[in-house]
């Protein structure tokens, strides 16, 4: 489903190059739930945006469903994001002036589908994340967990093959964060491919596979909560 | 499941965003409206002034005088002079008068008033008599007022100027003898301070008979409505059909006023351009500020798969809505100001016309200014990276 071949990303920060990703090779199969773990600045969010067709790598290739994403034009990349990617942002990024329903409909604003179908889909996906009856509420009238669910609903409404989540619990308390993570796990169990960035091992435990990243490189992959002792030590040192 | 009328199209996003920032956006609308209002008010006042000039030209009477070439005489009237009763100055004919109506711009001629002048002896003194076609003369000289008696109805009826009536001690109903022909004083003109106060006006045909010059005309006064055509053209055209005549345009106050209107038109155009440029700058800075403030939101649009043209559509859609509002508000405010200001500031008595074309122009102009000033901000918006949406607020 997703293949990264020797992907590197170098940012130019005030004239000094900052290496965010170094020769990363990664494969994610359809239906997997992968957590990208690492400390701040490790390159995990950059990796997520590269997978999501939002951030062109300095070198290497990214294939999604056989499509060489960065060989596409800028506008084709937008179409790719629309068709393939659902994104849950750390800050959720709900538009405060739109209701829950409208925030979900926003993702379909440019989709060439009839209005009635858009409405049906939006109601359906909001029901799926447990927000039936709260469709007309503004984000400010919803709890943090409910806002997270709206963000997930918006990411899912176009039926994207891949759901990307950047620290989806980062702005939530532990209990509401757990609700969102459970939702992602349930979606994955229903066949949805999920790639999630987190630095929280408890969040990573919801994933089927954990990819540990440090200094722009994948240092270890494995089943959740099973990072080896040397990696754990390196991660701990980086987090200190 | 109640679906109601909820929709989220690009235009809905634009509308809702405008509503959220209504305070600031109202300032933009007002800025644009002030520009449009200024241009509309100046345009409407100028139009009213042009209409006013047309009315005034009518009131001023003749603006072209046709006289025979080279006469060297003593008594004068409207650019022509007569020496005495014995000297007949007529060298134009009634056929010449008809020719004036055949010029290319004949449609712009409102009155052709031929006159035969002659000095006659009346009550023991020399009097200037003018033979006129009363119907044309009364249309030409709207300021004439018959103070005593009535307007002439019969061929032998005469009107007498106020000072002359006093000097001759005549009054309506009196009969006078001129070269063996009897005339009845139908009315006495109110004094108006012009040479008309000293003239005896009789029917043109009667005057021609009395002066022994049938078919002769001393001069022709012509009133031409020339707001849409240069008066020089009409003068030239009459000169071409009457080569033996001297044709003169009376510029006077009307011409000066036309010149003033022309100057105001140029001033209005220049002022409008400046004010509209200022309006465009207000739109540019406001929209640039809005785009800068909404980078995360625009990044979200891009992350959701909006193409660059969709993002530009949202920004330009907002600009179009604001411009439409600014244009309409500006038109109403401009017309309102013009209606109030025209009589006071521009001394215009003609009503300011509510011209729908100006309204359409105002809205189209506001739309063009708003959209063109928002092109650069829209371009900036399309360049926002989708990863901006990932950054913390």
Short mmCIF file of C-alpha atoms in Angstrom, two decimals, chain B:
data_model
loop_
_atom_site.label_atom_id
_atom_site.label_comp_id
_atom_site.label_asym_id
_atom_site.label_seq_id
_atom_site.Cartn_x
_atom_site.Cartn_y
_atom_site.Cartn_z
CA UNK B 1 -32.49 12.42 10.26
CA UNK B 2 -33.17 16.11 9.74
CA UNK B 3 -30.98 17.38 6.93
CA UNK B 4 -32.35 20.92 6.71
CA UNK B 5 -30.73 23.32 4.24
CA UNK B 6 -27.11 22.87 5.32
CA UNK B 7 -24.62 23.18 2.49
CA UNK B 8 -20.90 23.60 2.42
CA UNK B 9 -19.79 24.77 -0.98
CA UNK B 10 -16.84 27.06 -1.58
CA UNK B 11 -19.21 30.05 -1.59
CA UNK B 12 -20.68 28.93 1.75
CA UNK B 13 -17.20 28.81 3.25
CA UNK B 14 -16.59 32.33 1.92
CA UNK B 15 -19.92 33.60 3.26
CA UNK B 16 -19.49 32.09 6.70
CA UNK B 17 -15.96 33.41 6.97
CA UNK B 18 -17.13 36.89 6.00
CA UNK B 19 -19.85 36.71 8.61
CA UNK B 20 -17.29 35.68 11.23
CA UNK B 21 -15.09 38.67 10.40
CA UNK B 22 -17.98 41.01 9.71
CA UNK B 23 -16.51 43.98 11.57
CA UNK B 24 -13.32 44.11 9.56
CA UNK B 25 -15.02 43.19 6.33
CA UNK B 26 -17.54 45.97 6.87
CA UNK B 27 -14.61 48.39 6.96
CA UNK B 28 -13.48 47.03 3.61
CA UNK B 29 -16.98 47.42 2.17
CA UNK B 30 -17.15 50.98 3.48
CA UNK B 31 -13.72 51.76 2.00
CA UNK B 32 -14.80 50.48 -1.37
CA UNK B 33 -18.20 52.15 -1.07
CA UNK B 34 -16.58 55.54 -0.39
CA UNK B 35 -14.56 55.21 -3.60
CA UNK B 36 -17.58 54.18 -5.62
CA UNK B 37 -19.80 56.82 -3.98
CA UNK B 38 -17.33 59.57 -4.85
CA UNK B 39 -17.13 58.48 -8.46
CA UNK B 40 -20.92 58.05 -8.73
CA UNK B 41 -21.67 61.40 -7.08
CA UNK B 42 -19.27 63.27 -9.35
CA UNK B 43 -20.62 61.49 -12.41
CA UNK B 44 -24.25 62.15 -11.44
CA UNK B 45 -23.58 65.83 -10.67
CA UNK B 46 -21.79 66.25 -14.00
CA UNK B 47 -24.73 64.65 -15.79
CA UNK B 48 -27.14 66.91 -13.95
CA UNK B 49 -25.01 69.91 -14.91
CA UNK B 50 -25.16 68.88 -18.56
CA UNK B 51 -28.93 68.59 -18.33
CA UNK B 52 -28.97 71.96 -16.60
CA UNK B 53 -26.96 73.52 -19.41
CA UNK B 54 -29.47 72.20 -21.94
CA UNK B 55 -32.30 73.81 -19.98
CA UNK B 56 -30.38 77.05 -19.60
CA UNK B 57 -29.55 77.16 -23.30
CA UNK B 58 -33.25 77.03 -23.93
CA UNK B 59 -33.79 79.84 -21.47
CA UNK B 60 -30.98 81.94 -22.89
CA UNK B 61 -32.71 82.01 -26.26
CA UNK B 62 -30.72 82.47 -29.42
CA UNK B 63 -27.18 81.23 -29.51
CA UNK B 64 -26.63 81.82 -33.24
CA UNK B 65 -27.30 85.03 -35.17
CA UNK B 66 -27.41 85.17 -38.97
CA UNK B 67 -26.98 88.63 -40.51
CA UNK B 68 -26.19 89.87 -44.00
CA UNK B 69 -22.51 90.43 -44.63
CA UNK B 70 -21.03 93.97 -44.52
CA UNK B 71 -23.55 96.49 -43.38
CA UNK B 72 -22.43 99.79 -42.05
CA UNK B 73 -25.36 101.28 -40.22
CA UNK B 74 -26.14 103.27 -37.13
CA UNK B 75 -29.13 101.91 -35.16
CA UNK B 76 -28.38 98.48 -33.83
CA UNK B 77 -30.19 95.34 -32.79
CA UNK B 78 -28.58 92.04 -31.98
CA UNK B 79 -25.45 92.58 -33.94
CA UNK B 80 -27.11 94.42 -36.82
CA UNK B 81 -27.52 98.14 -37.16
CA UNK B 82 -29.85 100.35 -39.12
CA UNK B 83 -29.19 103.97 -39.96
CA UNK B 84 -32.59 105.41 -40.52
CA UNK B 85 -36.02 104.69 -41.76
CA UNK B 86 -34.91 105.45 -45.26
CA UNK B 87 -32.20 102.77 -45.24
CA UNK B 88 -33.28 99.17 -45.70
CA UNK B 89 -30.74 96.65 -44.54
CA UNK B 90 -32.48 93.44 -45.61
CA UNK B 91 -30.46 91.30 -47.87
CA UNK B 92 -31.67 87.92 -46.63
CA UNK B 93 -34.91 86.41 -47.88
CA UNK B 94 -37.54 84.06 -46.56
CA UNK B 95 -36.04 81.36 -48.80
CA UNK B 96 -32.78 81.79 -46.86
CA UNK B 97 -34.69 81.26 -43.65
CA UNK B 98 -36.05 77.98 -45.00
CA UNK B 99 -32.53 76.88 -45.96
CA UNK B 100 -31.43 77.04 -42.32
CA UNK B 101 -33.82 74.19 -41.63
CA UNK B 102 -32.11 72.02 -44.22
CA UNK B 103 -28.68 71.73 -42.61
CA UNK B 104 -27.29 68.37 -41.49
CA UNK B 105 -27.79 69.16 -37.78
CA UNK B 106 -31.31 70.53 -38.34
CA UNK B 107 -32.59 68.24 -35.59
CA UNK B 108 -30.53 70.25 -33.07
CA UNK B 109 -32.24 73.49 -34.02
CA UNK B 110 -35.16 74.31 -31.78
CA UNK B 111 -36.19 77.77 -33.01
CA UNK B 112 -35.54 79.80 -36.15
CA UNK B 113 -36.72 83.39 -35.63
CA UNK B 114 -36.35 85.73 -38.64
CA UNK B 115 -36.67 89.48 -38.21
CA UNK B 116 -37.05 92.49 -40.43
CA UNK B 117 -35.86 95.70 -38.85
CA UNK B 118 -36.65 99.19 -39.90
CA UNK B 119 -36.80 102.68 -38.51
CA UNK B 120 -40.27 104.12 -38.79
CA UNK B 121 -41.85 107.40 -37.84
CA UNK B 122 -44.40 107.17 -35.08
CA UNK B 123 -45.93 109.95 -33.05
CA UNK B 124 -43.39 112.36 -34.44
CA UNK B 125 -40.33 110.34 -33.50
CA UNK B 126 -38.13 107.68 -35.04
CA UNK B 127 -38.89 104.22 -33.73
CA UNK B 128 -37.21 100.92 -34.37
CA UNK B 129 -39.78 98.43 -35.67
CA UNK B 130 -39.11 94.71 -35.73
CA UNK B 131 -41.17 92.35 -37.84
CA UNK B 132 -41.18 88.97 -36.18
CA UNK B 133 -42.99 85.63 -36.29
CA UNK B 134 -44.61 85.92 -32.86
CA UNK B 135 -44.93 82.17 -32.32
CA UNK B 136 -41.17 81.68 -32.81
CA UNK B 137 -40.26 84.87 -30.98
CA UNK B 138 -42.24 83.92 -27.89
CA UNK B 139 -40.58 80.47 -27.84
CA UNK B 140 -37.18 82.08 -28.24
CA UNK B 141 -37.65 84.73 -25.58
CA UNK B 142 -39.19 82.86 -22.71
CA UNK B 143 -38.42 85.76 -20.41
CA UNK B 144 -40.87 87.96 -22.29
CA UNK B 145 -43.87 88.80 -20.24
CA UNK B 146 -46.84 90.72 -21.58
CA UNK B 147 -47.46 93.14 -18.72
CA UNK B 148 -50.54 94.85 -20.10
CA UNK B 149 -52.96 93.48 -22.67
CA UNK B 150 -52.42 90.13 -24.33
CA UNK B 151 -50.25 88.26 -26.79
CA UNK B 152 -50.88 89.07 -30.48
CA UNK B 153 -53.50 86.92 -32.15
CA UNK B 154 -54.19 88.80 -35.38
CA UNK B 155 -51.73 89.84 -38.13
CA UNK B 156 -52.22 93.53 -37.34
CA UNK B 157 -51.56 93.04 -33.63
CA UNK B 158 -48.37 94.58 -32.23
CA UNK B 159 -46.37 94.30 -29.01
CA UNK B 160 -44.57 97.32 -27.72
CA UNK B 161 -41.58 97.56 -25.41
CA UNK B 162 -42.19 99.07 -21.99
CA UNK B 163 -40.08 102.24 -22.40
CA UNK B 164 -41.35 102.86 -25.92
CA UNK B 165 -44.98 102.47 -24.76
CA UNK B 166 -44.28 105.05 -22.08
CA UNK B 167 -42.59 107.41 -24.53
CA UNK B 168 -45.40 107.13 -27.05
CA UNK B 169 -48.09 107.08 -24.36
CA UNK B 170 -49.79 104.10 -25.94
CA UNK B 171 -51.64 101.28 -24.26
CA UNK B 172 -53.33 98.05 -25.28
CA UNK B 173 -56.20 98.64 -27.64
CA UNK B 174 -54.68 101.78 -29.18
CA UNK B 175 -54.17 101.89 -32.90
CA UNK B 176 -51.11 103.32 -34.61
CA UNK B 177 -50.40 104.19 -38.21
CA UNK B 178 -47.15 103.10 -39.77
CA UNK B 179 -46.46 103.96 -43.40
CA UNK B 180 -50.18 103.96 -44.07
CA UNK B 181 -50.89 100.60 -42.36
CA UNK B 182 -52.83 100.41 -39.16
CA UNK B 183 -51.63 98.30 -36.23
CA UNK B 184 -53.39 97.58 -32.97
CA UNK B 185 -51.36 97.52 -29.75
CA UNK B 186 -52.23 94.08 -28.34
CA UNK B 187 -49.93 94.24 -25.36
CA UNK B 188 -47.07 95.99 -23.63
CA UNK B 189 -43.99 93.95 -22.67
CA UNK B 190 -42.70 94.07 -19.16
CA UNK B 191 -39.45 96.01 -18.90
CA UNK B 192 -36.50 93.62 -19.00
CA UNK B 193 -33.57 95.98 -19.39
CA UNK B 194 -32.78 94.95 -22.93
CA UNK B 195 -33.12 96.73 -26.26
CA UNK B 196 -36.57 95.12 -26.55
CA UNK B 197 -37.87 97.83 -24.21
CA UNK B 198 -37.54 100.37 -27.04
CA UNK B 199 -38.88 98.35 -29.95
CA UNK B 200 -42.24 97.98 -31.62
CA UNK B 201 -42.82 94.35 -32.58
CA UNK B 202 -45.23 93.56 -35.40
CA UNK B 203 -45.97 90.54 -37.56
CA UNK B 204 -43.15 89.84 -40.03
CA UNK B 205 -45.37 89.83 -43.16
CA UNK B 206 -47.02 93.06 -42.08
CA UNK B 207 -43.65 94.65 -41.44
CA UNK B 208 -42.42 93.55 -44.85
CA UNK B 209 -45.45 95.24 -46.42
CA UNK B 210 -45.14 98.37 -44.27
CA UNK B 211 -41.44 98.76 -45.04
CA UNK B 212 -41.94 98.00 -48.70
CA UNK B 213 -39.60 95.02 -48.61
CA UNK B 214 -41.70 91.93 -49.22
CA UNK B 215 -39.79 88.71 -48.59
CA UNK B 216 -36.89 90.59 -46.95
CA UNK B 217 -35.28 89.60 -43.65
CA UNK B 218 -32.71 91.63 -41.73
CA UNK B 219 -31.43 88.90 -39.46
CA UNK B 220 -32.29 85.48 -38.19
CA UNK B 221 -31.87 84.38 -34.60
CA UNK B 222 -31.41 80.65 -34.15
CA UNK B 223 -31.64 78.61 -30.95
CA UNK B 224 -29.72 75.37 -31.22
CA UNK B 225 -29.48 72.70 -28.53
CA UNK B 226 -25.87 71.83 -28.61
CA UNK B 227 -25.08 69.79 -25.53
CA UNK B 228 -24.43 66.85 -27.83
CA UNK B 229 -22.92 68.67 -30.79
CA UNK B 230 -20.36 71.46 -31.14
CA UNK B 231 -22.11 74.73 -31.92
CA UNK B 232 -19.30 75.55 -34.34
CA UNK B 233 -20.53 72.70 -36.54
CA UNK B 234 -23.98 74.23 -36.78
CA UNK B 235 -22.51 77.67 -37.47
CA UNK B 236 -20.41 76.21 -40.25
CA UNK B 237 -23.35 74.32 -41.75
CA UNK B 238 -25.55 77.46 -41.82
CA UNK B 239 -22.63 79.37 -43.33
CA UNK B 240 -22.45 76.79 -46.10
CA UNK B 241 -26.15 77.11 -47.05
CA UNK B 242 -26.08 80.92 -46.68
CA UNK B 243 -22.76 82.07 -48.14
CA UNK B 244 -23.98 85.70 -48.35
CA UNK B 245 -24.60 85.78 -44.58
CA UNK B 246 -22.45 86.28 -41.55
CA UNK B 247 -23.20 83.54 -38.99
CA UNK B 248 -22.10 84.17 -35.42
CA UNK B 249 -22.26 81.95 -32.36
CA UNK B 250 -23.13 83.76 -29.14
CA UNK B 251 -20.94 82.09 -26.57
CA UNK B 252 -21.92 84.01 -23.46
CA UNK B 253 -22.65 82.30 -20.20
CA UNK B 254 -23.84 79.03 -21.73
CA UNK B 255 -20.54 78.45 -23.44
CA UNK B 256 -18.69 79.31 -20.27
CA UNK B 257 -20.87 76.94 -18.32
CA UNK B 258 -20.26 74.19 -20.87
CA UNK B 259 -16.57 74.79 -20.39
CA UNK B 260 -17.03 74.54 -16.63
CA UNK B 261 -18.90 71.26 -17.07
CA UNK B 262 -16.08 69.98 -19.26
CA UNK B 263 -13.53 70.93 -16.62
CA UNK B 264 -15.61 69.31 -13.91
CA UNK B 265 -15.90 66.16 -16.01
CA UNK B 266 -12.13 65.95 -16.25
CA UNK B 267 -11.76 66.72 -12.56
CA UNK B 268 -14.40 64.08 -11.72
CA UNK B 269 -12.62 61.48 -13.82
CA UNK B 270 -9.24 62.22 -12.22
CA UNK B 271 -10.68 62.28 -8.69
CA UNK B 272 -12.60 59.06 -9.30
CA UNK B 273 -9.46 57.31 -10.49
CA UNK B 274 -7.52 58.43 -7.40
CA UNK B 275 -10.29 57.47 -4.98
CA UNK B 276 -10.77 54.10 -6.68
CA UNK B 277 -7.03 53.42 -6.51
CA UNK B 278 -7.22 54.14 -2.77
CA UNK B 279 -10.20 51.76 -2.55
CA UNK B 280 -8.20 49.10 -4.38
CA UNK B 281 -5.32 49.54 -1.91
CA UNK B 282 -7.74 49.14 1.01
CA UNK B 283 -8.99 45.89 -0.54
CA UNK B 284 -5.45 44.70 -1.23
CA UNK B 285 -4.17 45.29 2.29
CA UNK B 286 -7.29 43.91 3.97
CA UNK B 287 -7.32 40.77 1.85
CA UNK B 288 -3.57 40.27 2.31
CA UNK B 289 -4.07 40.57 6.07
CA UNK B 290 -6.96 38.11 5.94
CA UNK B 291 -4.90 35.59 3.99
CA UNK B 292 -1.99 35.92 6.42
CA UNK B 293 -4.36 35.39 9.34
CA UNK B 294 -5.97 32.37 7.74
CA UNK B 295 -2.84 30.51 6.69
CA UNK B 296 -3.69 27.51 8.87
CA UNK B 297 -7.22 27.38 7.55
CA UNK B 298 -5.95 27.62 3.97
CA UNK B 299 -3.34 24.94 4.78
CA UNK B 300 -6.23 22.77 5.98
CA UNK B 301 -8.06 23.34 2.68
CA UNK B 302 -4.94 22.27 0.80
CA UNK B 303 -4.45 19.23 3.08
CA UNK B 304 -8.07 18.25 2.42
CA UNK B 305 -7.27 18.18 -1.30
CA UNK B 306 -8.51 21.60 -2.39
CA UNK B 307 -6.78 22.56 -5.62
CA UNK B 308 -5.09 25.93 -5.91
CA UNK B 309 -8.01 27.21 -7.97
CA UNK B 310 -10.42 26.15 -5.20
CA UNK B 311 -8.46 28.17 -2.66
CA UNK B 312 -8.31 31.12 -5.06
CA UNK B 313 -12.06 30.65 -5.56
CA UNK B 314 -12.73 31.04 -1.83
CA UNK B 315 -10.65 34.24 -1.60
CA UNK B 316 -11.99 35.73 -4.84
CA UNK B 317 -15.53 34.66 -3.91
CA UNK B 318 -15.21 36.64 -0.69
CA UNK B 319 -13.78 39.60 -2.62
CA UNK B 320 -16.65 39.42 -5.12
CA UNK B 321 -19.29 39.40 -2.39
CA UNK B 322 -17.66 42.34 -0.61
CA UNK B 323 -17.23 44.25 -3.86
CA UNK B 324 -20.86 43.74 -4.82
CA UNK B 325 -21.93 45.06 -1.44
CA UNK B 326 -19.47 47.98 -1.71
CA UNK B 327 -20.61 48.78 -5.24
CA UNK B 328 -24.29 48.84 -4.38
CA UNK B 329 -23.79 50.74 -1.15
CA UNK B 330 -21.48 53.18 -2.96
CA UNK B 331 -24.01 53.73 -5.73
CA UNK B 332 -26.81 54.48 -3.28
CA UNK B 333 -24.58 56.74 -1.18
CA UNK B 334 -23.19 58.48 -4.27
CA UNK B 335 -26.59 59.14 -5.76
CA UNK B 336 -27.91 60.30 -2.39
CA UNK B 337 -24.98 62.70 -2.03
CA UNK B 338 -25.44 63.95 -5.57
CA UNK B 339 -29.13 64.66 -5.02
CA UNK B 340 -28.28 66.60 -1.85
CA UNK B 341 -25.13 68.31 -3.11
CA UNK B 342 -26.02 69.20 -6.71
CA UNK B 343 -28.31 72.17 -5.95
CA UNK B 344 -26.08 73.49 -3.15
CA UNK B 345 -22.53 72.94 -4.41
CA UNK B 346 -22.90 72.95 -8.19
CA UNK B 347 -25.86 75.36 -8.42
CA UNK B 348 -27.72 72.86 -10.58
CA UNK B 349 -31.45 73.28 -10.87
CA UNK B 350 -32.10 70.24 -13.09
CA UNK B 351 -32.89 67.08 -11.09
CA UNK B 352 -30.08 64.53 -10.69
CA UNK B 353 -31.06 61.62 -12.96
CA UNK B 354 -31.28 58.16 -11.32
CA UNK B 355 -29.53 56.47 -14.18
CA UNK B 356 -29.52 52.65 -13.86
CA UNK B 357 -26.53 52.52 -16.20
CA UNK B 358 -24.50 54.38 -13.56
CA UNK B 359 -25.66 51.80 -11.02
CA UNK B 360 -24.54 48.93 -13.22
CA UNK B 361 -21.27 50.70 -13.95
CA UNK B 362 -20.70 51.32 -10.23
CA UNK B 363 -21.23 47.67 -9.31
CA UNK B 364 -19.15 46.46 -12.27
CA UNK B 365 -16.39 48.90 -11.41
CA UNK B 366 -16.41 47.85 -7.73
CA UNK B 367 -16.33 44.21 -8.79
CA UNK B 368 -13.43 44.82 -11.18
CA UNK B 369 -11.49 46.80 -8.56
CA UNK B 370 -12.23 44.33 -5.75
CA UNK B 371 -11.33 41.28 -7.79
CA UNK B 372 -8.21 42.72 -9.36
CA UNK B 373 -6.98 43.99 -5.98
CA UNK B 374 -7.60 40.51 -4.52
CA UNK B 375 -5.72 38.65 -7.24
CA UNK B 376 -2.37 38.98 -5.49
CA UNK B 377 -3.75 37.93 -2.05
CA UNK B 378 -5.50 34.99 -3.76
CA UNK B 379 -2.22 34.02 -5.42
CA UNK B 380 -0.50 34.19 -2.04
CA UNK B 381 -3.22 31.94 -0.61
CA UNK B 382 -2.72 29.30 -3.30
CA UNK B 383 0.94 29.12 -2.32
CA UNK B 384 0.21 28.23 1.30
CA UNK B 385 1.76 24.87 2.08
CA UNK B 386 -0.64 22.18 3.34
CA UNK B 387 1.81 21.36 6.16
CA UNK B 388 0.95 24.75 7.68
CA UNK B 389 -2.20 23.04 8.98
CA UNK B 390 -0.02 20.81 11.15
CA UNK B 391 1.53 23.67 13.05
CA UNK B 392 0.23 24.67 16.43
CA UNK B 393 -1.83 27.83 16.66
#
